[in-house]
Short mmCIF file of C-alpha atoms in Angstrom, two decimals:
data_model
loop_
_atom_site.label_atom_id
_atom_site.label_comp_id
_atom_site.label_asym_id
_atom_site.label_seq_id
_atom_site.Cartn_x
_atom_site.Cartn_y
_atom_site.Cartn_z
CA MET D 1 128.01 95.72 -43.91
CA THR D 2 128.91 92.42 -45.58
CA ARG D 3 127.32 91.89 -48.98
CA VAL D 4 125.44 88.64 -49.63
CA TYR D 5 124.80 87.22 -53.10
CA TYR D 6 122.26 84.59 -54.11
CA VAL D 7 123.25 81.87 -56.57
CA HIS D 8 121.07 79.15 -58.11
CA ALA D 9 122.11 75.73 -56.78
CA GLU D 10 122.58 74.04 -60.16
CA LYS D 11 124.57 76.96 -61.58
CA LEU D 12 126.79 76.92 -58.50
CA ARG D 13 127.33 73.16 -58.82
CA GLN D 14 128.28 73.50 -62.50
CA TYR D 15 130.70 76.32 -61.70
CA CYS D 16 132.40 74.34 -58.92
CA GLN D 17 132.54 71.19 -61.05
CA ASN D 18 134.19 73.12 -63.87
CA ALA D 19 136.79 74.61 -61.51
CA LEU D 20 137.70 71.10 -60.31
CA VAL D 21 137.89 69.68 -63.83
CA LYS D 22 140.27 72.52 -64.79
CA ILE D 23 142.87 71.22 -62.32
CA GLY D 24 142.60 67.63 -63.57
CA ILE D 25 139.89 66.09 -61.39
CA PRO D 26 137.94 63.54 -63.51
CA ASP D 27 134.50 64.85 -64.47
CA GLU D 28 132.55 62.22 -62.50
CA ASP D 29 134.60 62.85 -59.35
CA ALA D 30 134.35 66.61 -59.84
CA TYR D 31 130.56 66.30 -60.02
CA ILE D 32 130.45 64.40 -56.71
CA ILE D 33 132.69 66.92 -54.93
CA ALA D 34 130.75 69.91 -56.28
CA ASP D 35 127.40 68.29 -55.52
CA SER D 36 128.41 67.55 -51.93
CA LEU D 37 129.54 71.14 -51.34
CA VAL D 38 126.39 72.67 -52.85
CA HIS D 39 124.23 70.15 -50.97
CA ALA D 40 125.81 71.34 -47.70
CA ASP D 41 125.04 74.96 -48.58
CA LEU D 42 121.48 74.03 -49.55
CA ARG D 43 120.94 72.48 -46.14
CA GLY D 44 122.42 75.48 -44.35
CA ILE D 45 125.68 73.73 -43.44
CA ASP D 46 127.66 76.65 -44.84
CA SER D 47 130.82 75.66 -42.96
CA HIS D 48 131.09 72.61 -45.26
CA GLY D 49 129.84 74.24 -48.45
CA VAL D 50 131.50 75.92 -51.41
CA ALA D 51 133.58 78.07 -49.06
CA ARG D 52 135.78 74.95 -48.88
CA LEU D 53 136.40 74.83 -52.63
CA PRO D 54 139.52 77.07 -52.76
CA ALA D 55 141.24 74.86 -50.15
CA TYR D 56 140.34 71.75 -52.18
CA ILE D 57 141.67 73.35 -55.37
CA ALA D 58 144.94 74.34 -53.68
CA ARG D 59 145.35 70.84 -52.25
CA PHE D 60 144.72 68.83 -55.41
CA ARG D 61 146.84 71.13 -57.52
CA THR D 62 149.91 70.26 -55.46
CA ILE D 63 149.38 66.89 -53.74
CA PRO D 64 149.99 63.90 -56.05
CA TRP D 65 147.24 61.32 -55.76
CA ARG D 66 146.58 57.86 -57.11
CA PRO D 67 143.42 56.15 -58.39
CA LEU D 68 141.19 54.57 -55.76
CA LYS D 69 142.07 50.92 -55.11
CA VAL D 70 140.22 48.11 -53.33
CA LEU D 71 142.78 46.44 -51.07
CA LYS D 72 140.53 43.83 -49.44
CA ASP D 73 137.07 42.48 -50.25
CA ILE D 74 136.10 39.74 -47.80
CA TYR D 75 132.45 38.80 -47.27
CA ALA D 76 130.67 41.85 -45.76
CA THR D 77 133.78 44.04 -45.54
CA VAL D 78 135.81 46.11 -47.98
CA LEU D 79 139.02 48.10 -47.43
CA ILE D 80 139.72 50.94 -49.87
CA ASP D 81 142.87 53.00 -50.43
CA ALA D 82 141.78 56.44 -51.64
CA GLY D 83 145.29 57.19 -52.87
CA ASP D 84 145.43 60.59 -51.14
CA GLY D 85 142.64 61.67 -53.48
CA PRO D 86 139.44 63.59 -52.79
CA GLY D 87 137.35 62.21 -49.94
CA GLN D 88 133.90 62.64 -51.49
CA PRO D 89 134.25 60.36 -54.55
CA ALA D 90 135.93 57.65 -52.47
CA THR D 91 133.16 57.79 -49.87
CA VAL D 92 130.31 57.77 -52.40
CA LYS D 93 131.85 54.72 -54.08
CA GLY D 94 132.39 53.17 -50.66
CA MET D 95 128.74 53.72 -49.71
CA HIS D 96 127.55 51.95 -52.85
CA LEU D 97 129.86 49.03 -52.07
CA ALA D 98 128.51 48.92 -48.51
CA ILE D 99 124.93 48.93 -49.83
CA ASP D 100 125.72 46.02 -52.16
CA LYS D 101 127.26 44.12 -49.25
CA ALA D 102 124.23 44.83 -47.06
CA LYS D 103 121.90 43.45 -49.73
CA LYS D 104 123.94 40.25 -49.80
CA PHE D 105 124.96 39.81 -46.16
CA GLY D 106 122.53 41.99 -44.20
CA ALA D 107 125.21 44.55 -43.36
CA GLY D 108 128.16 46.05 -45.16
CA VAL D 109 131.24 47.70 -43.65
CA VAL D 110 133.71 49.69 -45.72
CA GLY D 111 136.92 51.27 -44.44
CA ILE D 112 138.70 53.98 -46.42
CA ARG D 113 142.32 54.93 -45.80
CA ALA D 114 144.65 57.58 -47.27
CA SER D 115 141.75 59.95 -47.92
CA ASN D 116 141.05 63.66 -47.57
CA HIS D 117 138.33 65.89 -46.16
CA PHE D 118 134.94 64.58 -47.33
CA GLY D 119 132.64 67.44 -46.33
CA ALA D 120 129.40 66.83 -44.46
CA ALA D 121 129.00 63.22 -43.28
CA GLY D 122 125.22 63.28 -43.66
CA TYR D 123 125.55 63.55 -47.45
CA PHE D 124 126.86 59.99 -47.51
CA ALA D 125 124.69 58.44 -44.79
CA ALA D 126 121.65 59.72 -46.72
CA ILE D 127 122.65 57.57 -49.70
CA ALA D 128 121.76 54.48 -47.67
CA ALA D 129 118.51 56.00 -46.36
CA GLU D 130 117.48 56.75 -49.95
CA LYS D 131 117.92 53.02 -50.64
CA ASN D 132 115.72 52.25 -47.61
CA MET D 133 118.65 51.13 -45.48
CA VAL D 134 120.36 52.48 -42.38
CA GLY D 135 123.52 54.46 -43.09
CA ILE D 136 126.26 55.13 -40.53
CA VAL D 137 129.27 57.21 -41.55
CA THR D 138 132.20 58.53 -39.56
CA SER D 139 135.61 60.02 -40.25
CA ASN D 140 138.56 61.22 -38.28
CA ALA D 141 139.80 64.77 -38.73
CA PRO D 142 142.79 67.04 -38.05
CA ALA D 143 143.60 67.26 -34.35
CA ARG D 144 141.69 70.19 -32.83
CA LEU D 145 140.46 68.71 -29.53
CA ALA D 146 142.56 68.11 -26.44
CA PRO D 147 142.14 65.04 -24.24
CA TRP D 148 139.76 65.89 -21.38
CA GLY D 149 141.76 67.99 -18.93
CA GLY D 150 144.54 68.75 -21.43
CA THR D 151 145.38 71.74 -23.62
CA THR D 152 147.22 70.11 -26.54
CA PRO D 153 145.17 69.34 -29.70
CA LEU D 154 145.58 65.59 -30.19
CA LEU D 155 142.18 64.39 -31.46
CA GLY D 156 139.90 65.35 -34.32
CA ASN D 157 136.31 66.41 -33.82
CA ASN D 158 135.59 63.23 -35.81
CA PRO D 159 132.18 63.80 -37.44
CA TRP D 160 129.57 61.09 -37.66
CA SER D 161 126.16 60.65 -39.18
CA ILE D 162 123.30 58.17 -38.90
CA ALA D 163 120.49 58.27 -41.47
CA VAL D 164 117.28 56.23 -41.49
CA PRO D 165 114.27 56.31 -43.82
CA SER D 166 110.84 57.30 -42.55
CA ASN D 167 107.30 57.60 -43.88
CA LYS D 168 107.58 61.39 -43.75
CA ASP D 169 108.81 63.69 -46.52
CA TYR D 170 112.32 63.50 -45.10
CA PRO D 171 114.63 60.86 -43.60
CA ILE D 172 116.01 61.36 -40.11
CA ILE D 173 119.65 62.39 -40.52
CA LEU D 174 121.82 62.98 -37.48
CA ASP D 175 124.98 64.74 -38.66
CA ILE D 176 127.27 66.02 -35.93
CA SER D 177 130.86 66.28 -34.84
CA ASN D 178 132.19 65.84 -31.34
CA SER D 179 133.18 69.44 -30.77
CA VAL D 180 130.67 72.00 -29.52
CA VAL D 181 130.94 73.60 -32.95
CA ALA D 182 132.76 72.73 -36.18
CA ALA D 183 135.99 74.59 -36.90
CA GLY D 184 134.37 75.76 -40.14
CA LYS D 185 131.85 77.84 -38.19
CA ILE D 186 134.68 79.51 -36.31
CA ARG D 187 136.34 80.30 -39.66
CA ILE D 188 133.07 81.88 -40.82
CA ALA D 189 132.99 84.04 -37.67
CA LEU D 190 136.59 85.08 -38.38
CA GLU D 191 135.62 85.89 -41.98
CA LYS D 192 132.73 88.07 -40.76
CA GLY D 193 134.84 89.76 -38.09
CA GLU D 194 132.54 88.43 -35.36
CA LYS D 195 133.23 87.08 -31.88
CA ILE D 196 132.33 83.49 -31.00
CA PRO D 197 130.41 82.38 -27.89
CA VAL D 198 132.55 81.52 -24.89
CA GLY D 199 132.30 77.76 -24.47
CA TRP D 200 133.15 76.87 -28.05
CA ALA D 201 136.92 76.78 -27.66
CA MET D 202 140.00 77.55 -25.57
CA ASP D 203 143.10 79.47 -26.57
CA ALA D 204 146.56 77.89 -26.71
CA GLU D 205 146.95 78.42 -22.95
CA GLY D 206 143.74 76.56 -22.12
CA ARG D 207 141.68 79.67 -21.37
CA PRO D 208 138.10 80.20 -22.66
CA THR D 209 138.09 82.61 -25.60
CA ALA D 210 135.63 84.56 -27.74
CA ASP D 211 138.32 85.40 -30.33
CA PRO D 212 137.93 83.13 -33.40
CA GLN D 213 141.62 83.37 -34.34
CA LYS D 214 142.72 82.39 -30.83
CA ALA D 215 140.19 79.55 -30.96
CA LEU D 216 141.65 78.24 -34.22
CA ASP D 217 145.15 78.52 -32.72
CA GLY D 218 143.98 76.71 -29.57
CA VAL D 219 141.59 73.78 -29.08
CA LEU D 220 137.90 73.17 -29.67
CA LEU D 221 135.84 71.98 -26.73
CA PRO D 222 134.04 68.61 -26.93
CA ILE D 223 130.28 68.15 -26.70
CA ALA D 224 129.08 66.90 -23.30
CA GLY D 225 132.47 67.38 -21.65
CA HIS D 226 134.29 64.13 -20.87
CA LYS D 227 131.58 62.12 -22.66
CA GLY D 228 132.24 63.87 -25.95
CA TYR D 229 135.96 63.30 -25.43
CA GLY D 230 135.26 59.59 -24.99
CA ILE D 231 133.15 59.43 -28.16
CA THR D 232 135.74 61.22 -30.30
CA LEU D 233 138.51 58.99 -28.89
CA MET D 234 136.63 55.81 -29.85
CA LEU D 235 135.86 57.15 -33.33
CA GLU D 236 139.57 57.97 -33.76
CA ILE D 237 140.25 54.29 -33.08
CA LEU D 238 137.45 53.06 -35.37
CA THR D 239 138.74 55.17 -38.25
CA GLY D 240 142.45 55.93 -38.33
CA ILE D 241 143.66 52.97 -36.31
CA LEU D 242 141.17 50.33 -37.52
CA VAL D 243 141.78 50.99 -41.23
CA ASP D 244 145.51 51.67 -40.69
CA SER D 245 145.59 55.29 -41.81
CA GLY D 246 146.58 58.53 -40.11
CA PHE D 247 145.36 59.30 -36.60
CA SER D 248 145.81 62.02 -33.98
CA THR D 249 148.50 64.45 -35.22
CA GLY D 250 149.10 62.09 -38.15
CA VAL D 251 146.10 63.67 -39.92
CA GLY D 252 147.00 66.74 -41.97
CA ALA D 253 145.13 70.05 -41.94
CA ILE D 254 142.85 70.78 -44.90
CA ASP D 255 144.60 74.09 -45.61
CA ASP D 256 148.11 72.60 -45.53
CA ALA D 257 148.33 71.89 -49.25
CA ASP D 258 151.89 70.53 -48.99
CA ARG D 259 150.92 67.57 -46.81
CA ALA D 260 148.63 64.60 -47.48
CA GLN D 261 145.77 64.54 -44.97
CA ASN D 262 145.85 60.74 -44.65
CA MET D 263 142.32 60.69 -43.24
CA ALA D 264 140.20 57.59 -42.60
CA HIS D 265 136.48 56.95 -42.98
CA LEU D 266 134.30 54.07 -41.78
CA LEU D 267 130.99 53.33 -43.51
CA ILE D 268 128.33 50.93 -42.23
CA VAL D 269 125.07 50.03 -43.99
CA ILE D 270 122.35 47.84 -42.47
CA ASP D 271 119.58 46.13 -44.45
CA ILE D 272 116.43 46.93 -42.46
CA GLU D 273 114.51 43.96 -43.85
CA ARG D 274 116.85 41.51 -42.15
CA PHE D 275 115.17 42.67 -38.91
CA ALA D 276 111.74 44.12 -39.72
CA THR D 277 109.63 44.72 -42.80
CA LEU D 278 110.49 48.02 -44.42
CA GLU D 279 106.87 49.16 -44.23
CA ARG D 280 106.66 48.48 -40.49
CA PHE D 281 110.04 50.12 -39.83
CA LYS D 282 109.12 53.33 -41.66
CA GLU D 283 105.67 53.38 -40.09
CA ASN D 284 107.13 53.03 -36.59
CA VAL D 285 109.74 55.71 -37.25
CA GLY D 286 106.87 57.95 -38.34
CA ARG D 287 104.89 57.10 -35.20
CA LEU D 288 107.91 57.94 -33.06
CA ILE D 289 108.30 61.27 -34.87
CA ASP D 290 104.63 62.07 -34.25
CA THR D 291 104.95 61.12 -30.57
CA LEU D 292 107.99 63.34 -30.08
CA LYS D 293 106.43 66.28 -31.89
CA ALA D 294 103.31 65.98 -29.73
CA SER D 295 105.39 66.49 -26.57
CA LYS D 296 104.47 69.45 -24.40
CA HIS D 297 106.70 72.30 -25.53
CA ALA D 298 109.08 74.12 -23.24
CA GLU D 299 108.49 77.84 -22.78
CA GLY D 300 109.35 79.76 -25.94
CA VAL D 301 109.50 76.65 -28.15
CA GLU D 302 107.13 76.69 -31.12
CA GLU D 303 108.00 73.34 -32.67
CA ILE D 304 110.03 70.21 -31.92
CA PHE D 305 112.28 69.14 -34.76
CA MET D 306 113.84 65.84 -35.76
CA PRO D 307 117.54 65.64 -36.67
CA GLY D 308 117.87 66.84 -40.26
CA GLU D 309 114.35 68.29 -40.44
CA ARG D 310 115.31 71.96 -40.26
CA SER D 311 118.07 71.47 -42.82
CA TYR D 312 115.54 69.70 -45.08
CA ARG D 313 113.26 72.76 -44.87
CA LYS D 314 116.24 75.02 -45.46
CA MET D 315 117.04 73.04 -48.60
CA GLN D 316 113.51 73.47 -49.96
CA GLU D 317 113.74 77.21 -49.28
CA ARG D 318 117.16 77.63 -50.89
CA LEU D 319 116.19 75.57 -53.93
CA ARG D 320 113.51 78.21 -54.52
CA SER D 321 115.34 81.39 -53.53
CA GLY D 322 118.97 80.50 -54.26
CA ILE D 323 121.96 79.90 -52.00
CA PRO D 324 123.19 82.97 -50.06
CA LEU D 325 126.96 83.42 -50.26
CA LEU D 326 129.04 86.02 -48.44
CA SER D 327 130.89 88.39 -50.76
CA SER D 328 134.19 87.15 -49.29
CA VAL D 329 133.30 83.59 -50.37
CA VAL D 330 132.16 84.75 -53.81
CA GLU D 331 135.43 86.64 -54.34
CA LYS D 332 137.50 83.55 -53.51
CA ILE D 333 135.61 81.15 -55.75
CA GLU D 334 135.42 83.69 -58.59
CA ALA D 335 139.23 83.88 -58.47
CA LEU D 336 139.40 80.20 -59.47
CA GLU D 337 140.09 79.23 -63.08
CA THR D 338 136.85 78.28 -64.88
CA ASP D 339 135.41 78.32 -68.40
CA PHE D 340 132.49 80.58 -67.51
CA PRO D 341 131.61 83.22 -64.88
CA LEU D 342 129.63 82.58 -61.73
CA GLU D 343 126.05 83.72 -62.32
CA LYS D 344 124.82 85.67 -59.30
CA GLU D 345 121.08 86.32 -59.21
CA ARG D 346 121.04 89.27 -56.80
CA GLY D 347 122.93 90.74 -53.89
CA TYR D 348 122.05 92.60 -50.71
CA GLU D 349 123.88 94.16 -47.83
CA ARG D 350 123.82 91.73 -44.90
CA GLY D 351 121.35 93.00 -42.31
CA SER D 352 119.12 94.84 -44.80
CA SER D 353 115.37 94.22 -44.79
CA GLN D 354 115.63 92.43 -48.15
CA LEU D 355 117.50 89.59 -46.47
#
């Protein structure tokens, strides 16, 4: 059995932040990176959580990077060069710039070039929703999808998120990528020694596979067939090509620490009150939520959820009980250089009744 440990969210964030500071990441930037990783784990997005930290550490130990620089600032638009630095700090700063632009112009659009993996897109879109605005965030990614009908990985799964405020306890946050499943989930299956469902990926010969290693060596399948291919193609254009950064095979893999990723992000923020009063908007979003939840349920369905609702509940649960981490993940992050040990609250064998 695989052992699972529970770690308090704030202790985990401090540990990750310290590990990043030890390799020269400025404290403020290290906080943002660590917070984004822990936030993903809190919401149950384990594929984008602290399991990513060792790859980040390896990358920023070896890849030289420059301070973030604003290249263009024209009316409602800003273009940022992230200097091959961490994606999270650049995107958080970009979101705040987009919010400021939206307050002034009604909408703000920020493009970020020469960046790196930024984690879960919803973390950033939620920043706008917390300010009672609409947040739209997308990024390109290393090529793992083939064009529809092909077998060569030439497009990223290009994640995107839309977040809007509501009058409920939680905002609606759609946070998805354009592959049936994120590559990170396939890595987790590989880590656990588990098979993956057929339909997630193809091997290098274009055959359906349940082997996670063959899936990672092959191509991921897009959501909704040719429609998902079309969406990821357009997002490739709106990120890498629009902001003049890497695209297609020009985007480096996260675990290739000898090569800059050269990723691109596009951030859009809309001021709701340029169109409707905030109170009416949030009230109507709430009414729509209530209408959808009141739908007759399909057989076997106990509750209808909104995008981001289950992960919100998961976050409340994990804030109370701690974040569960596989022993393999714990071993890797404990091997990092830090000033203090990782405090684990308790551990169980995966599959035991205590879990």
